[in-house]
PDB file of C-alpha atoms in Angstrom:
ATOM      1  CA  UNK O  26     -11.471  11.264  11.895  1.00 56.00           C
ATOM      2  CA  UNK O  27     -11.363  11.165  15.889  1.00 60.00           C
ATOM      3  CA  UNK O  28      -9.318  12.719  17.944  1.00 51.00           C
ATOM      4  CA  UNK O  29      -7.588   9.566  19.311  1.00 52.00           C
ATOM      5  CA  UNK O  30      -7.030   8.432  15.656  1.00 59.00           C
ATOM      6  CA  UNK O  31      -5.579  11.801  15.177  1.00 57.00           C
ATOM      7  CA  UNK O  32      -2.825  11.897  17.420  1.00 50.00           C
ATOM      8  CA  UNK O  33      -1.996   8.397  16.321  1.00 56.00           C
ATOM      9  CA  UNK O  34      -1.496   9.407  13.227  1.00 59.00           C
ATOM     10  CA  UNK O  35       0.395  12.420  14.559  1.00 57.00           C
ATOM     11  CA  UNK O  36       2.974   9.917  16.373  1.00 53.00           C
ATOM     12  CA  UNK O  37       3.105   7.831  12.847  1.00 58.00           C
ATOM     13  CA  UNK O  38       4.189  10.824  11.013  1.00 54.00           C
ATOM     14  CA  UNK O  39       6.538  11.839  13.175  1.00 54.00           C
ATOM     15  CA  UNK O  40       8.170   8.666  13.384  1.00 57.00           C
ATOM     16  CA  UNK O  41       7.687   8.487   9.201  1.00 57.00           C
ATOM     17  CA  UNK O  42       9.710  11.733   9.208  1.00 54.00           C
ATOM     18  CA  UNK O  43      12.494  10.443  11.298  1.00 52.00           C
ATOM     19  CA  UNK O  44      12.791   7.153   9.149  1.00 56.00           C
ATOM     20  CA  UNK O  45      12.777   9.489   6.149  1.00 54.00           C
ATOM     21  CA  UNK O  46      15.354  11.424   7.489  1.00 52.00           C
ATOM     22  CA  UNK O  47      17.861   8.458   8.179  1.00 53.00           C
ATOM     23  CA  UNK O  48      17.038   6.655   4.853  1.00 53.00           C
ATOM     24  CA  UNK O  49      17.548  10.475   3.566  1.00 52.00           C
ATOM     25  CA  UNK O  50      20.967  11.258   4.704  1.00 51.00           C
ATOM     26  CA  UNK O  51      21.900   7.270   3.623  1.00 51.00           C
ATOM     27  CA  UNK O  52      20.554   8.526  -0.094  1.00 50.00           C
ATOM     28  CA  UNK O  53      22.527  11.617  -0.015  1.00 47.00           C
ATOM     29  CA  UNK O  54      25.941   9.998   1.108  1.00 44.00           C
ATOM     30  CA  UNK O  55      25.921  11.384   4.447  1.00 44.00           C
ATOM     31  CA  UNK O  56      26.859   9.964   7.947  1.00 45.00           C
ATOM     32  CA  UNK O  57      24.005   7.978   8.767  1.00 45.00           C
ATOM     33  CA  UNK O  58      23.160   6.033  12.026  1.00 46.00           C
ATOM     34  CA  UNK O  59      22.702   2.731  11.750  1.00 49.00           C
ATOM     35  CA  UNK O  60      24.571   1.714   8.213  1.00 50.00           C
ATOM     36  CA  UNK O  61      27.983   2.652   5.866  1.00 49.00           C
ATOM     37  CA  UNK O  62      26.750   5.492   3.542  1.00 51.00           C
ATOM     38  CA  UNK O  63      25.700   4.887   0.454  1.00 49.00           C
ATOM     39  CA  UNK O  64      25.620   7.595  -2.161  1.00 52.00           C
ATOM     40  CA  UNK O  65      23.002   6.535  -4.832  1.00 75.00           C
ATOM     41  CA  UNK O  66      21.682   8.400  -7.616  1.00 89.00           C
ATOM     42  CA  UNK O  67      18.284   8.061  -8.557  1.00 95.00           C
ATOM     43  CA  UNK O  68      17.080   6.315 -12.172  1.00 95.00           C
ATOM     44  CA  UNK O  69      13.732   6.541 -13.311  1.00 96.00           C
ATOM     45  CA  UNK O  70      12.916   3.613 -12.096  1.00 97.00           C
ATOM     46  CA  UNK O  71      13.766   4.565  -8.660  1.00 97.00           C
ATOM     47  CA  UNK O  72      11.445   7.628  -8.651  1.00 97.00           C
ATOM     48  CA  UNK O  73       8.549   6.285 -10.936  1.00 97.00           C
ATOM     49  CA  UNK O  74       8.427   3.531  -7.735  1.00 97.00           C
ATOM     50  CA  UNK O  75       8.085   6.065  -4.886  1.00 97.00           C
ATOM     51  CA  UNK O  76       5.260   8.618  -6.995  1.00 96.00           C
ATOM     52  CA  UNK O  77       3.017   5.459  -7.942  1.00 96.00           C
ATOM     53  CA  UNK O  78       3.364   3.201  -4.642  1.00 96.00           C
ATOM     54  CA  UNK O  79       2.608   7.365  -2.535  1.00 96.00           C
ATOM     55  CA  UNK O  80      -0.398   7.229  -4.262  1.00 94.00           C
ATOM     56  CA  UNK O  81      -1.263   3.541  -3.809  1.00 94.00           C
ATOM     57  CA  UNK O  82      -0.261   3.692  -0.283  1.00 96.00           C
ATOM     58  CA  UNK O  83      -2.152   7.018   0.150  1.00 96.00           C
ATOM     59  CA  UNK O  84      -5.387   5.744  -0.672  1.00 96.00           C
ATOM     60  CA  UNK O  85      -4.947   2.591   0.987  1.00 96.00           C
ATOM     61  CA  UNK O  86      -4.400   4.817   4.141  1.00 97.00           C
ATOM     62  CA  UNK O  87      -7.549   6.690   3.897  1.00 97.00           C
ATOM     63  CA  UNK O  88      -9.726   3.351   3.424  1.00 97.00           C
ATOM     64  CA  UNK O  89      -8.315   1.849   6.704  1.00 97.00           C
ATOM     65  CA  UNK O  90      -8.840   4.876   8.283  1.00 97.00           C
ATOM     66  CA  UNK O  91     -12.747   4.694   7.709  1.00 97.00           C
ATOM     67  CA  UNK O  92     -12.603   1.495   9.244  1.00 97.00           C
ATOM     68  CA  UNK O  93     -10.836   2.614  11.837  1.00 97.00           C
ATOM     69  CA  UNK O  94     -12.982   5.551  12.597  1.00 95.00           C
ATOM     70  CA  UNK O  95     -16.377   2.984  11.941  1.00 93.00           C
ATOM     71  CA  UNK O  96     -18.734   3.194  15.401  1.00 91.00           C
ATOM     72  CA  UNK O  97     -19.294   0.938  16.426  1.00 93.00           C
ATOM     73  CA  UNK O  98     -16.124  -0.568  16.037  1.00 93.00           C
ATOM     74  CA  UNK O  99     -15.423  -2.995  13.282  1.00 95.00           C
ATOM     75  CA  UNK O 100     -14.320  -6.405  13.984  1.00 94.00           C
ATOM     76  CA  UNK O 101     -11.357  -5.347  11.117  1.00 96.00           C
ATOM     77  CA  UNK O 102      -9.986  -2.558  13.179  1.00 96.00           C
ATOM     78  CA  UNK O 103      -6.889  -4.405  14.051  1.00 96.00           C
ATOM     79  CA  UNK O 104      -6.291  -5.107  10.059  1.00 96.00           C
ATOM     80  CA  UNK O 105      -7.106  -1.828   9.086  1.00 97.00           C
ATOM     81  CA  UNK O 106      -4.451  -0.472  11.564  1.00 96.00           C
ATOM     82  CA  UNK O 107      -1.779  -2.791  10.274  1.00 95.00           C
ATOM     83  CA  UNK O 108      -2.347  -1.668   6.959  1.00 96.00           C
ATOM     84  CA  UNK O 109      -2.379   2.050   7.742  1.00 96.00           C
ATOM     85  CA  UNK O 110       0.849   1.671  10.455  1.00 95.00           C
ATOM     86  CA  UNK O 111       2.911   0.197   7.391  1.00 95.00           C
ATOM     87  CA  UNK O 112       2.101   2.119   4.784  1.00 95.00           C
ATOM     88  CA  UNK O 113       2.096   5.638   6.688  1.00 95.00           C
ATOM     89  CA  UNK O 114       5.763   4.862   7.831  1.00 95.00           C
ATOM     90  CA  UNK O 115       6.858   3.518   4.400  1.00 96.00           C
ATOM     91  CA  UNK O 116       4.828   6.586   2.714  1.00 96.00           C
ATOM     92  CA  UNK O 117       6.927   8.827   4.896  1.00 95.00           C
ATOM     93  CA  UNK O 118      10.330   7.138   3.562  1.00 95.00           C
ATOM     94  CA  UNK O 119       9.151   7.776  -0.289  1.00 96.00           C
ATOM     95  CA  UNK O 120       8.024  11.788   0.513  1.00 95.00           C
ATOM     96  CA  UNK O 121      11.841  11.870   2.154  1.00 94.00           C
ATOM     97  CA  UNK O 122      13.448   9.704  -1.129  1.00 95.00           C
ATOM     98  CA  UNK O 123      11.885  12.511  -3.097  1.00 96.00           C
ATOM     99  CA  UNK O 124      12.297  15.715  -1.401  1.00 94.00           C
ATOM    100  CA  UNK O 125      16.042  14.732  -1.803  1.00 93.00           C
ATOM    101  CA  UNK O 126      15.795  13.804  -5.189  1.00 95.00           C
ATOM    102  CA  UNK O 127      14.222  17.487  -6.141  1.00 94.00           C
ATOM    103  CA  UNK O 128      11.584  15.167  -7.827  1.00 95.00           C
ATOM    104  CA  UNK O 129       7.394  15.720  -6.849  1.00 94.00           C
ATOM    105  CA  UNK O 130       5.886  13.954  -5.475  1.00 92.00           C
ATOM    106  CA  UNK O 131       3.296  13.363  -8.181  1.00 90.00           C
ATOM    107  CA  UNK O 132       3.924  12.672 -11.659  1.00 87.00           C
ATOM    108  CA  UNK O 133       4.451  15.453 -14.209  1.00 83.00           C
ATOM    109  CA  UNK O 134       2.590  12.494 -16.214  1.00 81.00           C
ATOM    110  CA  UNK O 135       0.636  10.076 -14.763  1.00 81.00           C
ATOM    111  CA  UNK O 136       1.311   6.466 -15.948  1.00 87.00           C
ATOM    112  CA  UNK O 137       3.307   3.303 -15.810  1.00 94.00           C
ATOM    113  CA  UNK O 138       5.914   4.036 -18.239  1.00 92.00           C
ATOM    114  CA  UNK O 139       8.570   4.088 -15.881  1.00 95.00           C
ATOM    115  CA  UNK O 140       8.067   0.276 -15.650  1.00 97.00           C
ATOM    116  CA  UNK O 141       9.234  -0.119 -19.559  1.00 96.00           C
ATOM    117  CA  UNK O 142      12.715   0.786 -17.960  1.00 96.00           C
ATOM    118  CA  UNK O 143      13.780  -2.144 -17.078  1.00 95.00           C
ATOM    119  CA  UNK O 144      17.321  -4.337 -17.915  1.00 93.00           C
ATOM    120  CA  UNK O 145      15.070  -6.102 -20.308  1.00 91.00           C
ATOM    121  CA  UNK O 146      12.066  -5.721 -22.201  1.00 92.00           C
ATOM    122  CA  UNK O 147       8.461  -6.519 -20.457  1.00 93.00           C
ATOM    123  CA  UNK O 148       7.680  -9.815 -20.384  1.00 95.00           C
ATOM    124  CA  UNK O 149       3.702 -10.812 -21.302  1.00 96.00           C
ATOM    125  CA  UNK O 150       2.749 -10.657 -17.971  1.00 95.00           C
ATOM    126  CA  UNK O 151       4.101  -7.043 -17.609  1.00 96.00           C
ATOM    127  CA  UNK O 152       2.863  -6.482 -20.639  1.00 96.00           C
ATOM    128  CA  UNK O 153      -0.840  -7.031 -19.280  1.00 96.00           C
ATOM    129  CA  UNK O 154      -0.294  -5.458 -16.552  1.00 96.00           C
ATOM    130  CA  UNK O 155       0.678  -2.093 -17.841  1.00 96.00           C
ATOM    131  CA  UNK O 156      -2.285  -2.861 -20.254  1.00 95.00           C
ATOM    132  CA  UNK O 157      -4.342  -3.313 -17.504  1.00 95.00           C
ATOM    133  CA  UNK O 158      -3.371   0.198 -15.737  1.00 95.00           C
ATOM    134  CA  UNK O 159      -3.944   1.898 -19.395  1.00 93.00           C
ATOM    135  CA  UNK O 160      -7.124   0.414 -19.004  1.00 93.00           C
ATOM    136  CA  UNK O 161      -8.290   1.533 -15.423  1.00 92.00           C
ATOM    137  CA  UNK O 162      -9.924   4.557 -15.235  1.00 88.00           C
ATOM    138  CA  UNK O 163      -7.786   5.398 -11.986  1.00 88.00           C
ATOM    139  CA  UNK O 164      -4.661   4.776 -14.221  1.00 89.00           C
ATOM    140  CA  UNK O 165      -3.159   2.291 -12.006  1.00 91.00           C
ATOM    141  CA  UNK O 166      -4.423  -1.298 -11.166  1.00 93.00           C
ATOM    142  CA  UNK O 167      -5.901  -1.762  -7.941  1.00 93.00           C
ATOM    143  CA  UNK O 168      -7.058   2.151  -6.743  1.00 94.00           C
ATOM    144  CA  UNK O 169     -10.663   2.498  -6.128  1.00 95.00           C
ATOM    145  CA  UNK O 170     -12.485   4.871  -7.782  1.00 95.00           C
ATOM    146  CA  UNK O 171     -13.732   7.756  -5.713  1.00 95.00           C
ATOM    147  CA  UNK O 172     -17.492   5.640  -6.705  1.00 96.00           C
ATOM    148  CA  UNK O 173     -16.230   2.872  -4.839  1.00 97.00           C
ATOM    149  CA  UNK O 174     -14.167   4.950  -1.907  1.00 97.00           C
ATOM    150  CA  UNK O 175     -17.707   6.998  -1.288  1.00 97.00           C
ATOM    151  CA  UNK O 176     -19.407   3.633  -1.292  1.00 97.00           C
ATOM    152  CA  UNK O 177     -17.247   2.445   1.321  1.00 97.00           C
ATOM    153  CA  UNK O 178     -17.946   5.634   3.413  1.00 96.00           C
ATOM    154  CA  UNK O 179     -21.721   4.802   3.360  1.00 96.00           C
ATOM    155  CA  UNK O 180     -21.984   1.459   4.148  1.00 96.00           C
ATOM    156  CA  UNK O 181     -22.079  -0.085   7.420  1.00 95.00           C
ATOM    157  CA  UNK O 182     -21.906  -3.672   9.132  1.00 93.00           C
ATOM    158  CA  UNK O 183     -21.076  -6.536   7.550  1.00 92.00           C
ATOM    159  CA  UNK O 184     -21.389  -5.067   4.251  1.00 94.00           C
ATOM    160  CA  UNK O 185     -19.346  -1.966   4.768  1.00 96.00           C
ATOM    161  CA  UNK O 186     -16.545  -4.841   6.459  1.00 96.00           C
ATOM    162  CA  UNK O 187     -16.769  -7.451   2.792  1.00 96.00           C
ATOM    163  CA  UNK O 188     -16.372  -4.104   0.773  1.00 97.00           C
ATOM    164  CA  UNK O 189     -13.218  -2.932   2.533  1.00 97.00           C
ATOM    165  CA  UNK O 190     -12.185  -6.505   2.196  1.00 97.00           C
ATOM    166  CA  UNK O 191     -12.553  -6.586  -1.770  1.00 97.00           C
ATOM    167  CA  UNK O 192     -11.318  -3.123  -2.184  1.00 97.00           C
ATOM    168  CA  UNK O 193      -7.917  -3.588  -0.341  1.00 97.00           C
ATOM    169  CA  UNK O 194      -7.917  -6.997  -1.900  1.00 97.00           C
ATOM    170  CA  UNK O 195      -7.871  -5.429  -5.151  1.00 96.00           C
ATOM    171  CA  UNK O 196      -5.641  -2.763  -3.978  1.00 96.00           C
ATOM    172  CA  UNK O 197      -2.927  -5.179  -2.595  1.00 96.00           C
ATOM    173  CA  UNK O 198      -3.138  -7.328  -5.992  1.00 96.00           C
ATOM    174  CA  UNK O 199      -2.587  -4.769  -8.039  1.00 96.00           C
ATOM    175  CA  UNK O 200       0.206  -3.310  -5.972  1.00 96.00           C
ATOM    176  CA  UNK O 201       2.629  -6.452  -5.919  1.00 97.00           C
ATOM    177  CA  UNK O 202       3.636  -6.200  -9.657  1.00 96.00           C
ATOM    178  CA  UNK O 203       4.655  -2.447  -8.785  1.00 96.00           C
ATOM    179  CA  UNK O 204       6.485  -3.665  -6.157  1.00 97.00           C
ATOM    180  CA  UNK O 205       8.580  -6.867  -7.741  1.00 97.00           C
ATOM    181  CA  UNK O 206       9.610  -5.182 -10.352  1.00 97.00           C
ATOM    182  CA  UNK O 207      11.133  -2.057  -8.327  1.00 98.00           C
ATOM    183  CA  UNK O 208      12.382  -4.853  -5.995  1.00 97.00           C
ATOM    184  CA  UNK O 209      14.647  -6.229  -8.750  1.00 96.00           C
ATOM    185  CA  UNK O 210      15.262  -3.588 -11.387  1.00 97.00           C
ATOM    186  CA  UNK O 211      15.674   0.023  -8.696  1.00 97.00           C
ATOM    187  CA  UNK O 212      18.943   1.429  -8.719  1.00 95.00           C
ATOM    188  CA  UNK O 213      18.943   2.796  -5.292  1.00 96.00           C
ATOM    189  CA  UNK O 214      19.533  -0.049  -2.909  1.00 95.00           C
ATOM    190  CA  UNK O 215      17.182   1.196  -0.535  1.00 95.00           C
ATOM    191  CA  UNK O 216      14.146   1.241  -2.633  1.00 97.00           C
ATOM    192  CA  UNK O 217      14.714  -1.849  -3.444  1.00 97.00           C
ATOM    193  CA  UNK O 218      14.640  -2.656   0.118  1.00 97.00           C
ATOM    194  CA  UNK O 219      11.592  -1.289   0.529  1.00 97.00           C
ATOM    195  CA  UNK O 220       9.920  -2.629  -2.325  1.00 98.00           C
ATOM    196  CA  UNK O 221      10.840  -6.330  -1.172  1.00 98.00           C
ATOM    197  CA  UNK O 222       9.533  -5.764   2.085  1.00 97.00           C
ATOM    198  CA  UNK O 223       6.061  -4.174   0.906  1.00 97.00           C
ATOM    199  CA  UNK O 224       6.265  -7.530  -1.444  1.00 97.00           C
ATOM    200  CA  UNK O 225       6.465  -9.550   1.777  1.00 97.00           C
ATOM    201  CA  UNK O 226       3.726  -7.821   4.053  1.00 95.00           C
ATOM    202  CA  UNK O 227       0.838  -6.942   1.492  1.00 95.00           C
ATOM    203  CA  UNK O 228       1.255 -10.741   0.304  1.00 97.00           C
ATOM    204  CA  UNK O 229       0.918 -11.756   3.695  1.00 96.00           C
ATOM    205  CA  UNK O 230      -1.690  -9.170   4.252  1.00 96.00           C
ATOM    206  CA  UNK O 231      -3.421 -10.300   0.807  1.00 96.00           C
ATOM    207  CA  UNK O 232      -3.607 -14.154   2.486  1.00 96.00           C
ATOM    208  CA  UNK O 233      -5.311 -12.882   5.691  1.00 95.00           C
ATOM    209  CA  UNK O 234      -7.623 -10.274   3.629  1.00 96.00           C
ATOM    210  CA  UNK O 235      -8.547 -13.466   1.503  1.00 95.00           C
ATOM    211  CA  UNK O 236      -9.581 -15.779   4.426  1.00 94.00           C
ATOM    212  CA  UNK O 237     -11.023 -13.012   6.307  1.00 94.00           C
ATOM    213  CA  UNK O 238     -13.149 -11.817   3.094  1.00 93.00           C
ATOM    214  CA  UNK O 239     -14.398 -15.666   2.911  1.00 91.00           C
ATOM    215  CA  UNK O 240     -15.478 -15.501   6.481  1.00 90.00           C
ATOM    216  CA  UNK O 241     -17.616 -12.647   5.969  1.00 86.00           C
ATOM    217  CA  UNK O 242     -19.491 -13.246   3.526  1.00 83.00           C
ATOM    218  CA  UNK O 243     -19.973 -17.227   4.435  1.00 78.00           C
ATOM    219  CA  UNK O 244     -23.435 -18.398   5.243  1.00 56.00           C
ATOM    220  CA  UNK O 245     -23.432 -18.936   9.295  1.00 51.00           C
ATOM    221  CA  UNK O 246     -22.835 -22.269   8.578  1.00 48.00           C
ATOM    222  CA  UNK O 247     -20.164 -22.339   6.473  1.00 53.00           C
ATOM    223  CA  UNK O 248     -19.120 -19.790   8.935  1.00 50.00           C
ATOM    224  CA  UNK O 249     -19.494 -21.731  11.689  1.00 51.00           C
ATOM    225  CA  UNK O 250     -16.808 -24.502  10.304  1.00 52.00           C
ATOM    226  CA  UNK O 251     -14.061 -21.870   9.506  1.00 48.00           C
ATOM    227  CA  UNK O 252     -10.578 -22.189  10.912  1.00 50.00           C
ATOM    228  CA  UNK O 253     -11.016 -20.008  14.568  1.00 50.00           C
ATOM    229  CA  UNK O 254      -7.749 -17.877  13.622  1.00 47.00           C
ATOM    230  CA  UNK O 255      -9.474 -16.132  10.806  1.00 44.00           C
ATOM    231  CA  UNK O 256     -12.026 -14.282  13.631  1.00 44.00           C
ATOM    232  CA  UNK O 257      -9.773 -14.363  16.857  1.00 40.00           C
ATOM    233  CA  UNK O 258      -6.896 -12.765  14.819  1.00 43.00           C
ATOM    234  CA  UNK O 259      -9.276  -9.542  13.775  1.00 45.00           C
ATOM    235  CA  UNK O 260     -11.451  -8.968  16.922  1.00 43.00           C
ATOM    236  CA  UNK O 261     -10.032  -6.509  19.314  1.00 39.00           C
TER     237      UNK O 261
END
């Protein structure tokens, strides 16, 4: 990681802290500074949200980082650092949710169980899903394995670019489900929050990571007749 990239992730955490600090005293009933207290207790649901999206959003940080850090500079760098921005603030909210909660950070069992929990039974499509992360040999759908993450680390260009495309492609698509469901079925009011919002920016992001992916890996003709927004909004 370089030095710049360093401190900039310094600043991030900082600010991560403070945002987990406000959301913090808003879980734990006391004064806070923008909003009327709001003394919550945690469900499973709740926590089960914040361990599985850390480690989603964890890995999805160190990905964009490599782009980031890529010399010479990849014509994603301003993608990766949206990605990384978002999800190292919103990472820092969960770590503060959780500290609060006495709960780890990590699982004492890894899995999707806490995603049975909800006011009804899983429908077929949740059903396949927590099939699907059964299935995975990461245990949740849409991390890279460390194959994939190393692969990513060796590759350069173009190529290196369409891989980081299809792996946060896959890492977005697999992270919405996680993220509807806490959206509507969390106790805590502010994890729901949060779990709408990361609904709204990685679809957004998924859109842009779609259309950008196509560019890539066009022919230069095909390239040639893409929509100009797809480049001029990922060149720096």
């Amino acid at each position: 990681m370089t030095r710049l990239h360093a401190l900039w992730l310094g600043g991030l955490a900082g600010l991560a802290l403070g945002l987990a600090l406000v959301v913090g005293g808003r879980l734990a009933g006391l004064p806070a500074l923008t909003s009327t207290p709001t003394p919550a207790v945690p469900g499973p649901i709740d926590i089960g949200f914040a361990q599985s999206m850390m480690l989603h959003h964890q890995q999805a940080i160190g990905m964009a980082m490599l782009i980031l850090d890529a010399s010479p500079p990849s014509p994603l760098a301003t993608l990766a650092r949206q990605i990384a921005t978002a999800q190292l603030v919103e990472l820092g909210e969960m770590r503060g949710w959780l500290r609060l909660w006495d709960a780890p950070w990590v699982a004492e069992r890894p899995g999707m169980d806490w995603m049975r929990l909800g006011r009804t039974p899983p429908d077929a499509a949740l059903l396949k899903y927590l099939l699907d992360c059964q299935q995975t040999p990461t245990g949740m759908v849409g991390l890279a394995t460390p194959e994939a993450v190393d692969r990513l680390r060796q590759l350069e260009g173009r190529e290196r670019d369409a891989h980081f495309l299809r792996l946060m492609q896959a890492h977005h698509e697999g992270g919405l489900p996680m993220a509807r469901f806490a959206a509507t079925e969390a106790k805590v009011p502010v994890v729901r929050e949060l779990a709408a919002r990361i609904v709204l920016e990685q679809s957004e992001e998924l859109y842009r990571i779609q259309r950008t992916l196509w560019a890539i890996t066009a022919t230069h003709a095909e390239a040639a007749s893409m929509p100009s927004d797809i480049v001029a909004t990922d060149q720096e």
